[in-house]
mmCIF file of C-alpha atoms in Angstrom:
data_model
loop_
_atom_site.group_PDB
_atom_site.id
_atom_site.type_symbol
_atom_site.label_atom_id
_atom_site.label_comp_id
_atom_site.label_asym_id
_atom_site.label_seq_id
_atom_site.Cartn_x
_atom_site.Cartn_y
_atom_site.Cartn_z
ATOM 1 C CA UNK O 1 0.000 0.000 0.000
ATOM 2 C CA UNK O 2 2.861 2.563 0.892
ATOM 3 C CA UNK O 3 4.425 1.622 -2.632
ATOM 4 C CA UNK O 4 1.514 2.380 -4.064
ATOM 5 C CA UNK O 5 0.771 5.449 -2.637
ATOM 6 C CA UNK O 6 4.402 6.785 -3.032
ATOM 7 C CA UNK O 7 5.058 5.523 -6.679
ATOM 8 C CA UNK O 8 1.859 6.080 -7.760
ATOM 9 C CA UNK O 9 1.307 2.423 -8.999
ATOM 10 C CA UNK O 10 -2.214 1.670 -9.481
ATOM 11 C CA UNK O 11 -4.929 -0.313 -7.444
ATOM 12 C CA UNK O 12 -6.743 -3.043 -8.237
ATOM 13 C CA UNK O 13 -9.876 -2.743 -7.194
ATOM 14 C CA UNK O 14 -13.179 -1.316 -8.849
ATOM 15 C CA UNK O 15 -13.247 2.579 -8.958
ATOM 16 C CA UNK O 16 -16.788 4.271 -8.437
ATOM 17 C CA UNK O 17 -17.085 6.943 -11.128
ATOM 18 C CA UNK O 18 -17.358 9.821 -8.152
ATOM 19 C CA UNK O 19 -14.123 8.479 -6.307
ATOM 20 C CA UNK O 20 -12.155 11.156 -8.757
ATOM 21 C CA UNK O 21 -14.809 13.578 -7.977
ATOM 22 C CA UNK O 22 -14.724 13.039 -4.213
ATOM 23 C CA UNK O 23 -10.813 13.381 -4.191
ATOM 24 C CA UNK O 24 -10.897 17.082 -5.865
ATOM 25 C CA UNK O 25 -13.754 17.885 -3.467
ATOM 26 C CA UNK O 26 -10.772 16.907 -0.486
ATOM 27 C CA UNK O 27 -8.359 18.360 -1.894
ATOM 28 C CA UNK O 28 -10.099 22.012 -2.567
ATOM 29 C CA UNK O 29 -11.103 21.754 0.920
ATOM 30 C CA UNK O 30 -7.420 21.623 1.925
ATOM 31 C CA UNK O 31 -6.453 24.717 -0.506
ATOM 32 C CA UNK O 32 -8.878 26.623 0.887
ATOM 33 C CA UNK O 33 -8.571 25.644 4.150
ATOM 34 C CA UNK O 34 -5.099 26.839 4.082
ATOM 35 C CA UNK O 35 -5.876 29.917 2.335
ATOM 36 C CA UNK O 36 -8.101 31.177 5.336
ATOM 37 C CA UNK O 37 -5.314 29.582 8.133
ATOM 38 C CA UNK O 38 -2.879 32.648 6.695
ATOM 39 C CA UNK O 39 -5.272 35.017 5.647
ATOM 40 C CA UNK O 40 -8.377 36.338 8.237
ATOM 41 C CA UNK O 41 -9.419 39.132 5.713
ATOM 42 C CA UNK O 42 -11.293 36.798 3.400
ATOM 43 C CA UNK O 43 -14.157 37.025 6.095
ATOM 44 C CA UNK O 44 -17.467 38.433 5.347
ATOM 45 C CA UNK O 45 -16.969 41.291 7.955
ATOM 46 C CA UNK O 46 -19.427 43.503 8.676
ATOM 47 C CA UNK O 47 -19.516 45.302 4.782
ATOM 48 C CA UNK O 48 -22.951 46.523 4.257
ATOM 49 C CA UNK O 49 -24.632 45.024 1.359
ATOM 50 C CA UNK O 50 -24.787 47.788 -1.673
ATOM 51 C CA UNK O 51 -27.113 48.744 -4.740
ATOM 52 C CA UNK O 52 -25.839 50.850 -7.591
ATOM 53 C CA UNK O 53 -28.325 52.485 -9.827
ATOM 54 C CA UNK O 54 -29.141 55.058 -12.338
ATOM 55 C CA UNK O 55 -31.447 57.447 -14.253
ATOM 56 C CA UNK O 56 -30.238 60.126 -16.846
ATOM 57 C CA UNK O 57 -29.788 62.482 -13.666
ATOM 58 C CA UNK O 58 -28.218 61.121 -10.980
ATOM 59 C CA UNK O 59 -26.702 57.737 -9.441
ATOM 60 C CA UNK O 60 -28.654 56.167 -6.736
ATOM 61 C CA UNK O 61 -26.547 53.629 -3.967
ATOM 62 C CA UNK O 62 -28.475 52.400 -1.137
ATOM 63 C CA UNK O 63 -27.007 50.364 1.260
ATOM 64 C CA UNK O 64 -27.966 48.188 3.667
ATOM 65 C CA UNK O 65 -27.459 49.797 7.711
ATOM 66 C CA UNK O 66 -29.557 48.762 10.235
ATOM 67 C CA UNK O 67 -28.376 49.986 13.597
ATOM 68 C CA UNK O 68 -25.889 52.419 12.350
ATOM 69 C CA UNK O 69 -26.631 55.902 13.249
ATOM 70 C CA UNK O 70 -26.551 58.913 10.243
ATOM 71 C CA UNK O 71 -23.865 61.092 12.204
ATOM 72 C CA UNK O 72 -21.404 57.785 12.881
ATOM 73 C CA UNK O 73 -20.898 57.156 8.720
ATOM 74 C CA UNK O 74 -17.787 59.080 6.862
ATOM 75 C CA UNK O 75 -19.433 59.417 2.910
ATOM 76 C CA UNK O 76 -16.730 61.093 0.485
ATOM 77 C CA UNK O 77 -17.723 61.781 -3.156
ATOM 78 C CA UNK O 78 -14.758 62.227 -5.951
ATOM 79 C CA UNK O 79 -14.941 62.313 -9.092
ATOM 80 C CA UNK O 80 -16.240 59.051 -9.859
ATOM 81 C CA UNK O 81 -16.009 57.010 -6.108
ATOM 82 C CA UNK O 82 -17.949 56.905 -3.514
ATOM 83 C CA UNK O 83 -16.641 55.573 -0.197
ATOM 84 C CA UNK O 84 -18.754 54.520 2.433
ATOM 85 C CA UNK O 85 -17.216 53.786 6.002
ATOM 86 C CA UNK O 86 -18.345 53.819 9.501
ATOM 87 C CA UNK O 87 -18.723 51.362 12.342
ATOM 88 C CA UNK O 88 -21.338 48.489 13.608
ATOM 89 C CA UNK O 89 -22.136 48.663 17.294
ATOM 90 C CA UNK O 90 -24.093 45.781 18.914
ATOM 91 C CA UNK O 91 -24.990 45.481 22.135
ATOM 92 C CA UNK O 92 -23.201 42.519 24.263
ATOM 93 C CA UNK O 93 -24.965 39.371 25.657
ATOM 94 C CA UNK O 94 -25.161 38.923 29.074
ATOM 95 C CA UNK O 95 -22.404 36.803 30.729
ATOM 96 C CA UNK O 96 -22.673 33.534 30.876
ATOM 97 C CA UNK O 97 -25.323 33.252 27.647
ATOM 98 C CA UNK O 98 -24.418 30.733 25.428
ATOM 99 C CA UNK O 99 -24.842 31.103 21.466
ATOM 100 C CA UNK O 100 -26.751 28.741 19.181
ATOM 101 C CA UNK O 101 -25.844 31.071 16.375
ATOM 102 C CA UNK O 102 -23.815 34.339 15.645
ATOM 103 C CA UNK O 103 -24.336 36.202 12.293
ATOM 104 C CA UNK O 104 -24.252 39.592 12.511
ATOM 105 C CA UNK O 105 -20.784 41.144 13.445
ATOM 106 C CA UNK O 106 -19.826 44.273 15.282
ATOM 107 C CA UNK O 107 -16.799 46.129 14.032
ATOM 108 C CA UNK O 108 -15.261 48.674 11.209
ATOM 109 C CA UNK O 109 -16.551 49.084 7.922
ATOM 110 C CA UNK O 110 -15.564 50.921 4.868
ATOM 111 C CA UNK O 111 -16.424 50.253 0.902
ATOM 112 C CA UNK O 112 -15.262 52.068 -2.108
ATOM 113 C CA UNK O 113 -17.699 51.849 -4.916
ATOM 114 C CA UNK O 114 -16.493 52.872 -8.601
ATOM 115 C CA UNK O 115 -19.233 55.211 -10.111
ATOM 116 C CA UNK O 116 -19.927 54.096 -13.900
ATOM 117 C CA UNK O 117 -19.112 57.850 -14.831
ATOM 118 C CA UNK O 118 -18.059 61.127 -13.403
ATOM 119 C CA UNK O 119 -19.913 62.988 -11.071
ATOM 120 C CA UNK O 120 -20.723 66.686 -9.888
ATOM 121 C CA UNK O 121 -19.787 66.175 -5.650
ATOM 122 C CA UNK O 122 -21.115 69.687 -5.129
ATOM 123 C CA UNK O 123 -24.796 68.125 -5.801
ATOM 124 C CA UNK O 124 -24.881 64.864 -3.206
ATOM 125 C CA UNK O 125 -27.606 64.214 -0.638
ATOM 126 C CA UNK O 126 -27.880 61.194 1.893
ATOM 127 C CA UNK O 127 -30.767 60.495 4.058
ATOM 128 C CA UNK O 128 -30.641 57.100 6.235
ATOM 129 C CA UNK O 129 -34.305 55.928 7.075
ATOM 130 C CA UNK O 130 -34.870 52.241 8.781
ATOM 131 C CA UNK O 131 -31.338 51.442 8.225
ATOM 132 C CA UNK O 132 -30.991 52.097 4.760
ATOM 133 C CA UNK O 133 -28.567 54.687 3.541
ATOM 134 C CA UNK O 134 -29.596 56.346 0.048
ATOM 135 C CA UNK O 135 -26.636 58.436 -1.472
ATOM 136 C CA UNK O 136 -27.943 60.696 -4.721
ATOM 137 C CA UNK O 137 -25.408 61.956 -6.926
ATOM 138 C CA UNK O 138 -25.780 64.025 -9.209
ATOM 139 C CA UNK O 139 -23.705 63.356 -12.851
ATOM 140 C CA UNK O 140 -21.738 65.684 -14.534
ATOM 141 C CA UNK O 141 -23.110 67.879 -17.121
ATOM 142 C CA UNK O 142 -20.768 65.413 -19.302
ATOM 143 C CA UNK O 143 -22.054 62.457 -18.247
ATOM 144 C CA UNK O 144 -25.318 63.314 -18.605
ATOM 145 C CA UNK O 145 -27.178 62.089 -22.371
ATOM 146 C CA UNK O 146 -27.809 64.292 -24.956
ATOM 147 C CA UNK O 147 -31.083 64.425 -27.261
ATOM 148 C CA UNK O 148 -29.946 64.808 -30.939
ATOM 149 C CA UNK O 149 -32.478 65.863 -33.164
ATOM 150 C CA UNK O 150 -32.113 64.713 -36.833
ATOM 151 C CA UNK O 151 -32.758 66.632 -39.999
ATOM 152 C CA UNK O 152 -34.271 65.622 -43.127
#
């Protein structure tokens, strides 16, 4: 068996046609087991979830916030970013409680979404309402689409 296993020699025996299958599955378990070992950033965090959209005015992102006060977020507009950053408080469990599950995470946040085009950041408004944070921003006059008329 260790001659086998070290000179790759193979068995005689009857292969299922998943054995291959379940081997991969093993060994991308390993890689990224490994690859989370060295690296804790590839955790979900606590980045709120984020929509992008548009009309021929302005940009629209809402994002998802609940529990996160207007005055604790930092919103900067450039020319075609918007970052988003700001921190998750939750309140502690008692001592002693035990949990059966733990999803939502306390901590630092901060996202940097690219804007499909430029923007004016003199014309920006955010309101936050039941946890959702709605950023307008208004596009630049050379962003914005033209109406050609044709002649005949």
């Amino acid at each position: 068996m260790i001659y086998r296993r070290f000179f790759n020699v193979p068995e005689w025996r009857f292969r299922s046609p998943l054995d291959e299958l379940h081997r991969m599955r093993q060994q991308m378990e390993q890689m990224l087991e490994s690859a989370t070992a060295s690296d804790k950033r590839l955790s979900a965090g606590v980045f709120p979830l984020i929509n992008l959209t548009e009309d021929k005015e302005n940009f629209y992102v809402r994002a998802e916030l609940p529990g996160v006060k207007g005055d604790e977020l930092d919103i900067q507009v450039t020319a075609n970013n918007l970052a988003i950053s700001g921190e998750r408080k939750i309140a502690a469990a008692k001592e002693g409680a035990r949990y059966h599950r733990r999803e939502r995470e306390a901590g630092k946040f901060s996202r940097m979404i690219g804007l499909p085009a430029e923007v004016d950041t003199g014309k920006v408004e955010a309101k936050l309402e039941n946890g959702i944070l709605t950023v307008m921003i208004s596009k630049a006059e050379i962003a914005k689409p033209k109406q050609i008329t044709v002649k005949s």
